[in-house]
PDB file of C-alpha atoms in Angstrom:
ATOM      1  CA  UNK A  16       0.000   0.000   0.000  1.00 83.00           C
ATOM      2  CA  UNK A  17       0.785   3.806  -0.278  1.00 91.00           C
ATOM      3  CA  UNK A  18       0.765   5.842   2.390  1.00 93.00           C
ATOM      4  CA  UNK A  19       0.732   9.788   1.949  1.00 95.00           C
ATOM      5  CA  UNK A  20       1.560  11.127   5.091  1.00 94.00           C
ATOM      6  CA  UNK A  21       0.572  14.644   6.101  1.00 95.00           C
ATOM      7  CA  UNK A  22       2.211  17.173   8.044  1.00 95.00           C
ATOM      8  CA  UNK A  23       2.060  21.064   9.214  1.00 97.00           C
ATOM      9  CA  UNK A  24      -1.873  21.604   9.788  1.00 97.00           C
ATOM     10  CA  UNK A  25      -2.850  23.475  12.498  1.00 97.00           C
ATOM     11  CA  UNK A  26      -4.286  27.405  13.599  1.00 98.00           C
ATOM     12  CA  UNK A  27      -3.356  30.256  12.223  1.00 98.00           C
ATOM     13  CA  UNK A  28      -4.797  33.904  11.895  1.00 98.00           C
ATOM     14  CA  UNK A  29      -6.803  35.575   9.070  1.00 98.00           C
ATOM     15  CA  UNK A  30      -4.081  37.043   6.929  1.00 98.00           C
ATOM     16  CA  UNK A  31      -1.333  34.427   7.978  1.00 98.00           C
ATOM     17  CA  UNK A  32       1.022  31.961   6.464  1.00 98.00           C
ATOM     18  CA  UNK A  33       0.809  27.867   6.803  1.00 98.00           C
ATOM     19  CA  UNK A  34       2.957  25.454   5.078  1.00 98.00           C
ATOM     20  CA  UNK A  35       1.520  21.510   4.682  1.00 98.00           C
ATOM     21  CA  UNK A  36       3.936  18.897   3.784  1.00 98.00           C
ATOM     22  CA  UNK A  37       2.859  15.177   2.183  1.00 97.00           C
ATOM     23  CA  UNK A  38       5.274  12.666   2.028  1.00 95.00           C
ATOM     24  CA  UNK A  39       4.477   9.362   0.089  1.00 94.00           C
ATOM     25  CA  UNK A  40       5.675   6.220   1.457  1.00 91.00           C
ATOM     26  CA  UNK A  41       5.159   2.690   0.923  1.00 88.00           C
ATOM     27  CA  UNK A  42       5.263  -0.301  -1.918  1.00 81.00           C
ATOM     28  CA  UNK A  43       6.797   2.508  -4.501  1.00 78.00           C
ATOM     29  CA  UNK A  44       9.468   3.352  -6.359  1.00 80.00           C
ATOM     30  CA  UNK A  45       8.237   6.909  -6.680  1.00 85.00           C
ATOM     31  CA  UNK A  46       5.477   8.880  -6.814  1.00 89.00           C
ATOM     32  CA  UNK A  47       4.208  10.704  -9.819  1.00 92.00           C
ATOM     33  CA  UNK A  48       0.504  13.649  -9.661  1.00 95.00           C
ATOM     34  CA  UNK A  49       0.208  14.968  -6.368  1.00 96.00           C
ATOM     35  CA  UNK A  50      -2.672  17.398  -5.279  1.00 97.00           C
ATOM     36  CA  UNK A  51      -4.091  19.080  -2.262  1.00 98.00           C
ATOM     37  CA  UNK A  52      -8.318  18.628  -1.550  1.00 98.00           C
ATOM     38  CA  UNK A  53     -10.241  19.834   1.266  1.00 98.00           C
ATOM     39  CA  UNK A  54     -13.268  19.892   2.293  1.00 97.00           C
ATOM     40  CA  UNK A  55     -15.300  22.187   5.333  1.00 95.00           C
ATOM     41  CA  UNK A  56     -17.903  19.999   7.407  1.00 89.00           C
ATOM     42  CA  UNK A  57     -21.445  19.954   5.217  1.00 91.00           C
ATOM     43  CA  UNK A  58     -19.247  21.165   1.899  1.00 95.00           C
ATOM     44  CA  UNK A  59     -18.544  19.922  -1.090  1.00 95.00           C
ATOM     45  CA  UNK A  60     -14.901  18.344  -1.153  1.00 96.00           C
ATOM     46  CA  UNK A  61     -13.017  20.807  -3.613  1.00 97.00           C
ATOM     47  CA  UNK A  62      -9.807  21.369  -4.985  1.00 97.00           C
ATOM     48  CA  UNK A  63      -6.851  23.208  -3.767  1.00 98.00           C
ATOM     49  CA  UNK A  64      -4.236  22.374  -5.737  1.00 98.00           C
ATOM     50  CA  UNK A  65      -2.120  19.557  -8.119  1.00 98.00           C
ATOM     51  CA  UNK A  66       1.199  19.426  -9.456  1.00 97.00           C
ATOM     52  CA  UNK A  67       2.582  16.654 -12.252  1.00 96.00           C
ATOM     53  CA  UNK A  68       5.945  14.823 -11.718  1.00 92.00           C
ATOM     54  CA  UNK A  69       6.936  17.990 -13.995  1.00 93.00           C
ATOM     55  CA  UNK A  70       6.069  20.424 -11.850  1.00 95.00           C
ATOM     56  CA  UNK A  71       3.287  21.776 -13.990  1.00 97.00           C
ATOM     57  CA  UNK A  72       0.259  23.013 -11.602  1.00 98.00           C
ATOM     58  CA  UNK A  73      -3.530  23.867 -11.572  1.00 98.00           C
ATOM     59  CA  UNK A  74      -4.954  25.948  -8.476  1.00 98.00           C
ATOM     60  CA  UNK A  75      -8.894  25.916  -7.756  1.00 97.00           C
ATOM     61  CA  UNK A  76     -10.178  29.526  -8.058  1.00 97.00           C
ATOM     62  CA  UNK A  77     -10.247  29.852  -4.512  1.00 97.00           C
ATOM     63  CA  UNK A  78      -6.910  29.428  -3.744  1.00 98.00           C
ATOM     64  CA  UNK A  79      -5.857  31.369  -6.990  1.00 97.00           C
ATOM     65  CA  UNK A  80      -2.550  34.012  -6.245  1.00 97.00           C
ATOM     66  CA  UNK A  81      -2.743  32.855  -2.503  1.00 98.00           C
ATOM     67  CA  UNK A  82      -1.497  29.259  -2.108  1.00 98.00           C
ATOM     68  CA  UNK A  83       1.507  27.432  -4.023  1.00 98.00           C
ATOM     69  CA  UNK A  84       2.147  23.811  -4.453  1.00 98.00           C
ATOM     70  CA  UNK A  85       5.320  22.744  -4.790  1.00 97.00           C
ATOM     71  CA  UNK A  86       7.221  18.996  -4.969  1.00 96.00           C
ATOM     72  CA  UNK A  87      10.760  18.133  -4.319  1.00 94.00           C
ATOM     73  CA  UNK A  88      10.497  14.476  -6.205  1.00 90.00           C
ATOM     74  CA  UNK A  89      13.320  13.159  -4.977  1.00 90.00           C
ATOM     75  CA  UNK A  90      11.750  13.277  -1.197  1.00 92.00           C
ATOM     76  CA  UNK A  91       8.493  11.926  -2.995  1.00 93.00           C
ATOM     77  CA  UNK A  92       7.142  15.192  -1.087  1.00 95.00           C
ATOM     78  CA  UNK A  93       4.576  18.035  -1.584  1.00 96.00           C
ATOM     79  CA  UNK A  94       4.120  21.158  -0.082  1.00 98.00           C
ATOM     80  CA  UNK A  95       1.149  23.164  -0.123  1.00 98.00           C
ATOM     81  CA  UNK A  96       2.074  27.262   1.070  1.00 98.00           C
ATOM     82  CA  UNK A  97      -1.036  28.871   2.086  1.00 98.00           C
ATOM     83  CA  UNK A  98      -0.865  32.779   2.171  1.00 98.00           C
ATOM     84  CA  UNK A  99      -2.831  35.027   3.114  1.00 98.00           C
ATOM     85  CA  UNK A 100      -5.411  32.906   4.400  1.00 98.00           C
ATOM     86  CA  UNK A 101      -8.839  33.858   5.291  1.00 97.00           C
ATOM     87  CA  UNK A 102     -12.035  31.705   7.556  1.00 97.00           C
ATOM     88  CA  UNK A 103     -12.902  30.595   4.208  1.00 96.00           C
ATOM     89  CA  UNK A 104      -9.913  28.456   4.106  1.00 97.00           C
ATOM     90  CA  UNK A 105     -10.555  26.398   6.887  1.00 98.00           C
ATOM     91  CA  UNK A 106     -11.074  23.016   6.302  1.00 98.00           C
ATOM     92  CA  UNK A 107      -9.678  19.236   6.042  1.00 98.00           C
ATOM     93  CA  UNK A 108      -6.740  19.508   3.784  1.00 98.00           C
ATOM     94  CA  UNK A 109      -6.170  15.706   1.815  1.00 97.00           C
ATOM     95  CA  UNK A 110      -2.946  15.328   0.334  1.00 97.00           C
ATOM     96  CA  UNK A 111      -3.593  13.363  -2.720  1.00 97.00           C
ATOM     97  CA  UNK A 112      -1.388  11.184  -5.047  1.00 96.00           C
ATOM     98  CA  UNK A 113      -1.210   8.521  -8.059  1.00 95.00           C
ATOM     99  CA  UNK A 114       1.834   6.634  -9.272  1.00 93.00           C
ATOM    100  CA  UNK A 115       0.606   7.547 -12.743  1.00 91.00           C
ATOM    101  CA  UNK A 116       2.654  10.512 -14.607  1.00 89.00           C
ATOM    102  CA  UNK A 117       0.902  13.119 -16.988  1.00 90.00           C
ATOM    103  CA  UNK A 118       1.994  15.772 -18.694  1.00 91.00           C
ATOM    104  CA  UNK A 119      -1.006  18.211 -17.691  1.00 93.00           C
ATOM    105  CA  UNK A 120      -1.241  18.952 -14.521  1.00 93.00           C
ATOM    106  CA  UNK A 121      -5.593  18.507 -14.219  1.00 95.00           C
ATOM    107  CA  UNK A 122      -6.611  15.289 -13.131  1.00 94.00           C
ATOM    108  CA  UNK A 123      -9.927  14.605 -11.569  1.00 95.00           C
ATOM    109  CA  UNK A 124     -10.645  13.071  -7.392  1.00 94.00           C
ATOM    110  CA  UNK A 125     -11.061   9.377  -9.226  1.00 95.00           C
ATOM    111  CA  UNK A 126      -7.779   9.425 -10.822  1.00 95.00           C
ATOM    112  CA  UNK A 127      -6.061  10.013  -7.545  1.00 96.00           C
ATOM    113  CA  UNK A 128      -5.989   6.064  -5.649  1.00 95.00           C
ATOM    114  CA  UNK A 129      -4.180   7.098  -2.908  1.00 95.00           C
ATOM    115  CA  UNK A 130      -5.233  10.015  -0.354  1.00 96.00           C
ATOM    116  CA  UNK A 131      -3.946  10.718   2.967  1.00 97.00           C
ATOM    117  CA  UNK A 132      -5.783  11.241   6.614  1.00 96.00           C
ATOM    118  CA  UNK A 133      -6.488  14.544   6.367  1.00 96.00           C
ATOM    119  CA  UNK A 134      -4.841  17.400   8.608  1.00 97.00           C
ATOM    120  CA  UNK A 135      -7.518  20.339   9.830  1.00 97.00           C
ATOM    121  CA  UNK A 136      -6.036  24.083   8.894  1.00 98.00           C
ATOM    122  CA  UNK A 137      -8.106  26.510  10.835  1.00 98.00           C
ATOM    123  CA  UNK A 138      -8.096  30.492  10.344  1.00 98.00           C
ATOM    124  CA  UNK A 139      -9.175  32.075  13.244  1.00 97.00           C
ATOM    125  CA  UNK A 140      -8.782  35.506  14.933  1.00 92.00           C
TER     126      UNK A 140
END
């Protein structure tokens, strides 16, 4: 099995900085889309953000200009930086992740197998 392994949640104020880190572990070699979900109690799950094994990334319009996804493939690792975050932010972040390797950076939830615990991010004053 794969295990994607979440870090770095936690409370922060309106207008802050937060930096999540997913690590993939387990029966691979490597680990190829990653992506950030999340999802607020009574919401629709949405997405955050995904990166290729390229680098190449798509942010939800929410997150637009405010959060960055990076990966540093040879840790099988992604980070999700969150600025300037507002209430609306708060959720359950999921690190996602597929051993599967495309060259644009959109997949959809069903092409991702492999989805960690989830780690709650909550903006508060």
């Amino acid at each position: 099995q794969v295990q994607m392994v979440e870090s770095g949640g936690g409370l922060v104020q309106p207008g802050g900085s937060l930096r999540l880190s997913c690590t993939a572990s387990g029966s691979i070699s490597s680990i190829g889309h990653m992506g950030w979900y999340r999802q607020a109690p009574g919401k629709q799950r949405e997405l955050v953000a995904q990166i290729s094994s390229g680098g190449l990334t798509d942010y939800g319009d929410a997150v637009k200009g405010r959060f960055t996804i990076s990966r540093d493939n040879g840790k099988n690792t992604a980070y999700l930086h969150m600025n300037n975050l507002i209430v609306e932010d708060t959720a359950v972040y999921y690190c996602v992740g597929t051993t599967r390797r495309f060259t644009s950076p959109r997949l959809r939830p069903s092409h991702y197998p492999y989805w960690g615990q989830g780690t709650q991010v909550t903006v508060s004053s």
